[in-house]
Short mmCIF file of N, CA, C and O in Angstrom, two decimals:
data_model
loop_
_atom_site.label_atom_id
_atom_site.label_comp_id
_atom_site.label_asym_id
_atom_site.label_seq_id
_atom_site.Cartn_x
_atom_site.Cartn_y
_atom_site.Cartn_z
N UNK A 6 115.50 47.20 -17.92
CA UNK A 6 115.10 46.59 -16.68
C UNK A 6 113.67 46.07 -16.86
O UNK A 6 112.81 46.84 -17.28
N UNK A 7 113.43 45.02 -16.61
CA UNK A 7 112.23 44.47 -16.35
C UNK A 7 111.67 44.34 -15.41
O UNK A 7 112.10 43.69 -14.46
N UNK A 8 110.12 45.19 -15.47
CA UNK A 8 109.12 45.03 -14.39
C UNK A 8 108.16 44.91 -14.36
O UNK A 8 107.48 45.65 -15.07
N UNK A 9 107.53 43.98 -13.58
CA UNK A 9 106.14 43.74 -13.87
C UNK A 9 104.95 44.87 -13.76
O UNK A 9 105.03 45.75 -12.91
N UNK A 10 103.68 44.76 -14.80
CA UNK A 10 102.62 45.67 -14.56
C UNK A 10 102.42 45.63 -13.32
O UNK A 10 102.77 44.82 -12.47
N UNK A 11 101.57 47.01 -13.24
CA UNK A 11 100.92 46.92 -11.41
C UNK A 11 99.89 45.88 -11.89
O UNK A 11 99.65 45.37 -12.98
N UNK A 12 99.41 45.77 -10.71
CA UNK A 12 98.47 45.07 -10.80
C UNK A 12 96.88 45.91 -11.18
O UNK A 12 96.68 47.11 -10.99
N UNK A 13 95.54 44.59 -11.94
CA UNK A 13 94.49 45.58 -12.11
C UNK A 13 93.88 46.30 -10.66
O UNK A 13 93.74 45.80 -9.54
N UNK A 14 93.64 47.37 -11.03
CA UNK A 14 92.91 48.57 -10.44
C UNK A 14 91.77 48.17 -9.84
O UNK A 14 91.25 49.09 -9.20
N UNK A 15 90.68 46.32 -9.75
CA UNK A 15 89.85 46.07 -8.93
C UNK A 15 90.87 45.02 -8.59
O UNK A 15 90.39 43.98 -9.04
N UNK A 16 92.01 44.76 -8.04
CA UNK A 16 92.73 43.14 -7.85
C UNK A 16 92.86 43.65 -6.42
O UNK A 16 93.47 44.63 -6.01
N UNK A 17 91.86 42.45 -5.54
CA UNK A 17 91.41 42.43 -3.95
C UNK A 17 93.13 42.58 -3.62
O UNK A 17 94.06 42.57 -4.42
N UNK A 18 93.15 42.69 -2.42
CA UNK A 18 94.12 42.99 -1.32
C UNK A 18 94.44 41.33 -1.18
O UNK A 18 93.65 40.44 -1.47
N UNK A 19 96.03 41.13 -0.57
CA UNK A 19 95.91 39.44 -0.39
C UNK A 19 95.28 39.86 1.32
O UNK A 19 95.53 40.96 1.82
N UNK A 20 94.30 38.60 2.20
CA UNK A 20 94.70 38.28 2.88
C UNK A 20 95.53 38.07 3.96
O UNK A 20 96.57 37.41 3.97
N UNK A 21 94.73 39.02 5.39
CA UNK A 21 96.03 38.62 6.33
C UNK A 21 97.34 37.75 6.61
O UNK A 21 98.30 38.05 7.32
N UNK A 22 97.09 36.43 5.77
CA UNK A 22 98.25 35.46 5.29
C UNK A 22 98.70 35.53 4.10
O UNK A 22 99.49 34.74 3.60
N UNK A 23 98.10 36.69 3.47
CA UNK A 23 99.29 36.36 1.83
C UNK A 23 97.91 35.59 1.02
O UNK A 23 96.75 35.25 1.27
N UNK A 24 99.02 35.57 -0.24
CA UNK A 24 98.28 34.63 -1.15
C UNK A 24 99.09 33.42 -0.87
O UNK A 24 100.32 33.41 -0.83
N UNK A 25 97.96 31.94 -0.59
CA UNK A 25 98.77 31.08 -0.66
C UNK A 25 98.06 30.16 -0.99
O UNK A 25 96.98 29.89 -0.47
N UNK A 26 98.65 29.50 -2.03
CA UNK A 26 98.29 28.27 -2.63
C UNK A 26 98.60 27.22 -2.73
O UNK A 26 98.73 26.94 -3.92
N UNK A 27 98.84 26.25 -1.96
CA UNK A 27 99.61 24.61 -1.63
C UNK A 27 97.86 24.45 -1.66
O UNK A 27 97.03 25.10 -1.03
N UNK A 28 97.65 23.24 -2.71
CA UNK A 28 96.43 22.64 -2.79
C UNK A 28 96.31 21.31 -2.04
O UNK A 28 95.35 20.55 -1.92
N UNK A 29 97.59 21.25 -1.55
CA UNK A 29 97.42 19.65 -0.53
C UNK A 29 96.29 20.23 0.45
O UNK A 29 95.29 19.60 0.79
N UNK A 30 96.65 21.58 0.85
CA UNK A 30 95.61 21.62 1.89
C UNK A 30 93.86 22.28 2.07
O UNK A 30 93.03 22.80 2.83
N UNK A 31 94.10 21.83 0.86
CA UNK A 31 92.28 22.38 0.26
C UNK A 31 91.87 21.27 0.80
O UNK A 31 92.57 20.27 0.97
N UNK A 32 90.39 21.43 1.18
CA UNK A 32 89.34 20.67 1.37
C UNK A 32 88.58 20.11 0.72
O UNK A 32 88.01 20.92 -0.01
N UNK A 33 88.05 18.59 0.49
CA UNK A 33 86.89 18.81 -0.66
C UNK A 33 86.15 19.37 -1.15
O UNK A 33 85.68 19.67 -2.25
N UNK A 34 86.06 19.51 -0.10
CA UNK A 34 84.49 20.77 -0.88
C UNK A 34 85.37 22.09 -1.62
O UNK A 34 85.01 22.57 -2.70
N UNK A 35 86.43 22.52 -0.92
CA UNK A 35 87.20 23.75 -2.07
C UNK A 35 87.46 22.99 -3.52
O UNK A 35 87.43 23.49 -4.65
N UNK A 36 87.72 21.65 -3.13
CA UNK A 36 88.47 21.26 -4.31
C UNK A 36 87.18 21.28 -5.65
O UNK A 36 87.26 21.94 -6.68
N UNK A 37 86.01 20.35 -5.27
CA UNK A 37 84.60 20.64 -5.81
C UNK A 37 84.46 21.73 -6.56
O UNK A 37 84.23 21.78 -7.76
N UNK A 38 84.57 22.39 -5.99
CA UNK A 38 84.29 24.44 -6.15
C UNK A 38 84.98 24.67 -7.07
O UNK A 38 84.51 25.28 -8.04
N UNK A 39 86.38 24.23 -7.05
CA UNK A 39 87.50 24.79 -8.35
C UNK A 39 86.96 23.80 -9.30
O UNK A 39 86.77 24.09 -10.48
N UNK A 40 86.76 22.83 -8.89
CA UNK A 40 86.71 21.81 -10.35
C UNK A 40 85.02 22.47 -11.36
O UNK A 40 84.64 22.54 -12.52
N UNK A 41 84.64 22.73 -10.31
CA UNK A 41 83.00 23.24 -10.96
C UNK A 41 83.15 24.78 -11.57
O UNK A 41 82.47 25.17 -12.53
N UNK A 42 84.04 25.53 -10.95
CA UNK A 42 84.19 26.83 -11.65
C UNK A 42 84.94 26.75 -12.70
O UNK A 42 84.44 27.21 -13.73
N UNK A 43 86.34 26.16 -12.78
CA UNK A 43 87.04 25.71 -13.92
C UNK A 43 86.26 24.97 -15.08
O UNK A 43 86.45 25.18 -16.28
N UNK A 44 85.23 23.95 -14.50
CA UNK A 44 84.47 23.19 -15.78
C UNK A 44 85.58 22.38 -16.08
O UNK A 44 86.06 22.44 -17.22
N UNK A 45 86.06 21.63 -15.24
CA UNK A 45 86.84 20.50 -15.60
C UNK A 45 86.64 19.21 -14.54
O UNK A 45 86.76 19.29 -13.32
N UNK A 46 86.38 18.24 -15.15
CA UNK A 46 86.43 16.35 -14.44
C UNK A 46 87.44 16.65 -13.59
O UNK A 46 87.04 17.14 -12.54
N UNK A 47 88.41 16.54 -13.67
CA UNK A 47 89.28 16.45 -13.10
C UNK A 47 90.99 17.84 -12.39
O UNK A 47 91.49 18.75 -13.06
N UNK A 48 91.32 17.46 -11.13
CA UNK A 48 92.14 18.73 -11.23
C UNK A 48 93.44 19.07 -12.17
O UNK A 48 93.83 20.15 -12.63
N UNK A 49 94.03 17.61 -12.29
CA UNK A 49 95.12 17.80 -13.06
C UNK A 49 94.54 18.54 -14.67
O UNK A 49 95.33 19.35 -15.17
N UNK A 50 93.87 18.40 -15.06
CA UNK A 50 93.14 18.96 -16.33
C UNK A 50 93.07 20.36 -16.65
O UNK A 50 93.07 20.99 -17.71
N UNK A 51 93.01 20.74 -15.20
CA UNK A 51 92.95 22.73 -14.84
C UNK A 51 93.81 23.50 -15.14
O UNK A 51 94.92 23.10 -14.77
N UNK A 52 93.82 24.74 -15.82
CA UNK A 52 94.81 25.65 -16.56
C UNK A 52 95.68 25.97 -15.35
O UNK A 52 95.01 26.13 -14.33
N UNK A 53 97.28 26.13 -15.17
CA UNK A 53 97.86 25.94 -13.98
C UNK A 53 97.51 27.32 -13.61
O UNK A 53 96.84 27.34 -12.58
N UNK A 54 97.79 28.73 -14.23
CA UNK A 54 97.85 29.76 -13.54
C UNK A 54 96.23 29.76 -13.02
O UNK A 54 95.92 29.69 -11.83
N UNK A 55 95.39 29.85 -13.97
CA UNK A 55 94.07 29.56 -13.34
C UNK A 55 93.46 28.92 -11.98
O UNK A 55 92.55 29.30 -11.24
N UNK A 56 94.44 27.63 -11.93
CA UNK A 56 93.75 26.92 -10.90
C UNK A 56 94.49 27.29 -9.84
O UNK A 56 94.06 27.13 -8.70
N UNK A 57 95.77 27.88 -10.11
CA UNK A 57 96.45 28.38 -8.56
C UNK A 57 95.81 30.09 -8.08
O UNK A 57 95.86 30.52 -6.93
N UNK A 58 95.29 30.80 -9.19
CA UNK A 58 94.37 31.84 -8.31
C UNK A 58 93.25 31.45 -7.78
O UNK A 58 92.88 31.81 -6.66
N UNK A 59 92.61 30.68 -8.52
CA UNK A 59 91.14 29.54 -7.55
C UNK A 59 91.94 29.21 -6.07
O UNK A 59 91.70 30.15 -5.32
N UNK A 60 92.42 28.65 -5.70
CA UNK A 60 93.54 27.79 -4.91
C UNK A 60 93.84 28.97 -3.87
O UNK A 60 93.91 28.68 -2.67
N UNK A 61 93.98 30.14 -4.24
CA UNK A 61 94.32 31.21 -3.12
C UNK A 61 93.02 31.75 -2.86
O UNK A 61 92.60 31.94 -1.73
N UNK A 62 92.31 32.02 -4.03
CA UNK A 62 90.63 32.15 -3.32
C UNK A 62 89.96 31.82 -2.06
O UNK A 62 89.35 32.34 -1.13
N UNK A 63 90.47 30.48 -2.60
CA UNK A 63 89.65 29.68 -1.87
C UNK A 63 89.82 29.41 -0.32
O UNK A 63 89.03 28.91 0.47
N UNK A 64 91.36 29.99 -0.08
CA UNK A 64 92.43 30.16 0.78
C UNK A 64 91.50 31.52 1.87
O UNK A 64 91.01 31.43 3.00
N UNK A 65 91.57 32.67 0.91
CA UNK A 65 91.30 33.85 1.42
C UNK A 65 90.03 33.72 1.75
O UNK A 65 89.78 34.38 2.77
N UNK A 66 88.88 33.00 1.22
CA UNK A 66 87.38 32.58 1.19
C UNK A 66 87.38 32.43 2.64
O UNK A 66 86.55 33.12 3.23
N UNK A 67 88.28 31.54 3.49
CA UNK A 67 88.46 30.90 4.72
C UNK A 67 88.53 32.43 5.46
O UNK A 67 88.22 32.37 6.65
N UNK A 68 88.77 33.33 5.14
CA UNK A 68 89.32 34.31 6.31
C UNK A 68 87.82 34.69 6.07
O UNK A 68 87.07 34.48 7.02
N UNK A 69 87.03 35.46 4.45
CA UNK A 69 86.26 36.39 4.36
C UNK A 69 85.59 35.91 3.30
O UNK A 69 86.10 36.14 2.21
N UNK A 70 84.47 35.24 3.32
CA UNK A 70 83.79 34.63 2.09
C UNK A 70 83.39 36.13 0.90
O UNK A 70 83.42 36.29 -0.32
N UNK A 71 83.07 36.94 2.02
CA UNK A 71 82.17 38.17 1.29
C UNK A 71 83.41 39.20 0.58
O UNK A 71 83.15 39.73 -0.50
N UNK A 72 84.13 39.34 0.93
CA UNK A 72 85.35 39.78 0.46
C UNK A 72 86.19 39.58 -0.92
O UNK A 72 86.46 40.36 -1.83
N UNK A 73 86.59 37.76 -0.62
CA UNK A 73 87.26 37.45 -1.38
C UNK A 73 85.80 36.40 -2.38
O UNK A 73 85.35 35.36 -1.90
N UNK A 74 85.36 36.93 -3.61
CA UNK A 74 83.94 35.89 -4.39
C UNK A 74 84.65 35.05 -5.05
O UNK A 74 85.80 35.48 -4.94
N UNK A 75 84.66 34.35 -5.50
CA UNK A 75 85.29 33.43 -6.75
C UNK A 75 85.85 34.31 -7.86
O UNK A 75 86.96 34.18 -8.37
N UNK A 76 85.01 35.16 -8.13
CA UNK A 76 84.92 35.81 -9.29
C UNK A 76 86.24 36.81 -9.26
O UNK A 76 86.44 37.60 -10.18
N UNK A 77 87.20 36.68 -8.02
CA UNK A 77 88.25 37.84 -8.02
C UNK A 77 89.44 37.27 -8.32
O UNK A 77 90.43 37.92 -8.66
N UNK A 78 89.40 35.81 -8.20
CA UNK A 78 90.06 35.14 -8.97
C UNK A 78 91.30 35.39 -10.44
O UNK A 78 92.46 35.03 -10.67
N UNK A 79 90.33 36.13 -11.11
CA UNK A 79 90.69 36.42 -12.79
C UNK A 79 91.67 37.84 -12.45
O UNK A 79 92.50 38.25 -13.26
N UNK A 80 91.41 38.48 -11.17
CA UNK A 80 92.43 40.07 -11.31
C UNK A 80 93.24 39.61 -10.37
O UNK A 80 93.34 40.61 -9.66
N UNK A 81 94.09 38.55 -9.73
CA UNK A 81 94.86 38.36 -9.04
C UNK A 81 95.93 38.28 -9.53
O UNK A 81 96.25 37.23 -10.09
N UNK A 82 96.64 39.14 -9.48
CA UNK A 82 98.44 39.43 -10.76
C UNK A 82 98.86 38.06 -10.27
O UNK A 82 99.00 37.78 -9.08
N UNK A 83 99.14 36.89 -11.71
CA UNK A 83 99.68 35.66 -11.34
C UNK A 83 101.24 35.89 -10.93
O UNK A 83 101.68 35.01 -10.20
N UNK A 84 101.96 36.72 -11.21
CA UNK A 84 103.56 37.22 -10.62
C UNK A 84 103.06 37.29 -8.28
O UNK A 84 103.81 36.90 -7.39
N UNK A 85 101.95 37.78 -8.14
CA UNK A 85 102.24 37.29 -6.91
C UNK A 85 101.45 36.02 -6.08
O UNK A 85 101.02 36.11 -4.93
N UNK A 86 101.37 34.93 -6.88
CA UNK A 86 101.19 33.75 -6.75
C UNK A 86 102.04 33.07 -6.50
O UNK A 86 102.60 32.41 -7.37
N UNK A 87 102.40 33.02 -5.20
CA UNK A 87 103.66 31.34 -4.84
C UNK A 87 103.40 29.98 -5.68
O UNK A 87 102.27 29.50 -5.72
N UNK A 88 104.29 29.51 -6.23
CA UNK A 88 104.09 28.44 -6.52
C UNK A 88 104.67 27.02 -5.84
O UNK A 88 105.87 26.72 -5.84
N UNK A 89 103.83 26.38 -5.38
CA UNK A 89 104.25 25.30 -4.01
C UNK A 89 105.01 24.42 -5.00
O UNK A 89 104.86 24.03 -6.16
N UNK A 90 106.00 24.26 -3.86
CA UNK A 90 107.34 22.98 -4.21
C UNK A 90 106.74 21.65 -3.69
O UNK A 90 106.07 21.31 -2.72
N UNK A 91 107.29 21.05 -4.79
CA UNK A 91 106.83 19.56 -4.87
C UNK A 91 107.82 18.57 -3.76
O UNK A 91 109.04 18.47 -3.63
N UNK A 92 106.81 18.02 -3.17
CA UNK A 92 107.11 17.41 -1.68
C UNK A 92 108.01 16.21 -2.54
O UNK A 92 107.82 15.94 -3.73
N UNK A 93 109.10 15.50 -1.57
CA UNK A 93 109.65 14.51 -2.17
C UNK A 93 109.32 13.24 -2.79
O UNK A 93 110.20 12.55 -3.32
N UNK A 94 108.36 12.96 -2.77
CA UNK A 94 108.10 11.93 -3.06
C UNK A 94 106.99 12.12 -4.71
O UNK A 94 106.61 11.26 -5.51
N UNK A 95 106.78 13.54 -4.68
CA UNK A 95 106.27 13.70 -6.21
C UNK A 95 107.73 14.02 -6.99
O UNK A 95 107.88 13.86 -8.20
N UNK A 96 108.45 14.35 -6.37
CA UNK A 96 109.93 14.62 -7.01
C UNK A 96 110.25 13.20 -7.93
O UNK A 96 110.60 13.09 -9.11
N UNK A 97 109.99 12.18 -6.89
CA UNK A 97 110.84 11.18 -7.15
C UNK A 97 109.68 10.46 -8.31
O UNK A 97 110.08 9.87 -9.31
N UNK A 98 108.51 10.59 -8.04
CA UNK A 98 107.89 10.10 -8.94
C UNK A 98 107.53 10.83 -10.17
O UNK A 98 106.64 10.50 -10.95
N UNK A 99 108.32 11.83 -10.27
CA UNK A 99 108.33 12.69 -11.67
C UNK A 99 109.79 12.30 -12.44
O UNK A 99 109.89 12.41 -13.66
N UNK A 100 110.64 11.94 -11.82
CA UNK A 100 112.04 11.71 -12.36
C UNK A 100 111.89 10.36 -12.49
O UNK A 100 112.83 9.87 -13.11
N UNK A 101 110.53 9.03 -11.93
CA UNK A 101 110.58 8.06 -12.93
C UNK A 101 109.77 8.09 -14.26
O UNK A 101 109.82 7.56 -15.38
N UNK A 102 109.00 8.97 -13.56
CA UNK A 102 108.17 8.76 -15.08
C UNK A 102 108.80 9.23 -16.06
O UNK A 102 108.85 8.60 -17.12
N UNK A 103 109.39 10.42 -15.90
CA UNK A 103 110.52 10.45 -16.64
C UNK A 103 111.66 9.97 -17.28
O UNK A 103 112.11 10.41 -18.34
N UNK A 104 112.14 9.02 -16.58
CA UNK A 104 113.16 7.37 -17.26
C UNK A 104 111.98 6.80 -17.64
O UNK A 104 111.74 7.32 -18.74
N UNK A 105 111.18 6.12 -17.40
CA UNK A 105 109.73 5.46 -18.26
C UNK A 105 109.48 6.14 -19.67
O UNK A 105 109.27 5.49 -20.69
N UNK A 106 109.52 7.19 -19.63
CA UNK A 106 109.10 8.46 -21.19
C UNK A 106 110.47 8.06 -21.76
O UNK A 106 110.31 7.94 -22.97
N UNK A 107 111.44 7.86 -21.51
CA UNK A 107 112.98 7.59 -21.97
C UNK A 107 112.96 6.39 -22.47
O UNK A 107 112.79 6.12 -23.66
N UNK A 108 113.18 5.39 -21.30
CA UNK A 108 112.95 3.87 -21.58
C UNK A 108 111.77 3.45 -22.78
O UNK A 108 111.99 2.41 -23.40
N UNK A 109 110.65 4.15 -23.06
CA UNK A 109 109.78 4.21 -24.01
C UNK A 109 110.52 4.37 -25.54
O UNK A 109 110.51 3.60 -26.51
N UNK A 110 111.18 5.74 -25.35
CA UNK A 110 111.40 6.18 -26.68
C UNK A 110 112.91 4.92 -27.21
O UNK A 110 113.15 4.21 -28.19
N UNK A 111 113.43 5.16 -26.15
CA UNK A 111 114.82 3.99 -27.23
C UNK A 111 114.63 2.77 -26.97
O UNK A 111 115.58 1.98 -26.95
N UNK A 112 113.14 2.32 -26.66
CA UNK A 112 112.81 0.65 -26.84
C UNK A 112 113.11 -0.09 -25.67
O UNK A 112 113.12 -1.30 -25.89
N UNK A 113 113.34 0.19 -24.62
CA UNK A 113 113.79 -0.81 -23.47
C UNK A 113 112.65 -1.08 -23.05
O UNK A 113 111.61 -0.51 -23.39
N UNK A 114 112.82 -2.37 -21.91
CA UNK A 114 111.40 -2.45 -21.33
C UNK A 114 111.63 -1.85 -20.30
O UNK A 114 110.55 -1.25 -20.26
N UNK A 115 112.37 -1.35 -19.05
CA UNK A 115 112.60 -0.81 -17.89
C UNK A 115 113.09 0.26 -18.03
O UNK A 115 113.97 0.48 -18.87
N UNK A 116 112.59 1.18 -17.17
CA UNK A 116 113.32 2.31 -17.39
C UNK A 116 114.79 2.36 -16.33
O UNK A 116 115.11 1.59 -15.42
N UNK A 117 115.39 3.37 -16.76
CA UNK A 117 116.32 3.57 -16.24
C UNK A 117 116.49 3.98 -14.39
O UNK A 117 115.91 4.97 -13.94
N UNK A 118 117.13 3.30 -13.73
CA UNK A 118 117.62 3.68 -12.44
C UNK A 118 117.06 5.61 -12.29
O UNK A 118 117.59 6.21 -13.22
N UNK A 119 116.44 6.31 -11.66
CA UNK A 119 117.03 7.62 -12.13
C UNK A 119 117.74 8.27 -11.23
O UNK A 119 117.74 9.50 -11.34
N UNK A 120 118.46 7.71 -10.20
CA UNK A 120 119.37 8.26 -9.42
C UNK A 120 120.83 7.93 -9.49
O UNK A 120 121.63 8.48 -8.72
#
């Protein structure tokens, strides 16, 4: 049977709401914050499990700045991290780029229909 470790022995409590991480609804300035703690230009660039415990931080920051620091980030067991579902329209634009990566490799100029 497989089960996950407990979690570490300083890993904060979630949040009266949970851990939750949908980054649509970060703010600039959260978003700033992750990009400056990560040390990355840009967000897509950010290590995923990494940037989704930043992402709930930054979440919990909103209830209790003093509580939840940046720095608690790193002991947040990534097993209880939601990972947000992709709204439809990144769906659809992942399944072209995807015929595009296709249409690339066997030489066409268009990619394929992908529905």
């Amino acid at each position: 049977m497989n089960t996950l470790p407990p979690p570490p022995p300083n890993a904060p409590a979630p949040p009266s709401f949970g851990w939750y991480t949908n980054p649509r609804d970060l703010t600039n300035g959260e978003i700033d914050a992750i990009k400056r703690r990560l040390k990355v230009k840009e967000i897509a660039d950010a290590d995923g499990p990494a940037f989704l415990a930043h992402v709930a931080v930054a979440f919990a920051r909103r209830e209790n700045p003093q509580r939840y620091p940046w720095e608690c980030s790193a002991d947040i067991p990534i097993s209880e991290l939601p990972v947000p579902e992709a709204t439809p329209d990144e769906k659809e634009l992942a399944q072209y780029e995807e015929a595009a990566a296709e249409a690339a490799i066997l030489g066409t100029d268009e990619p394929a229909d992908p529905a």
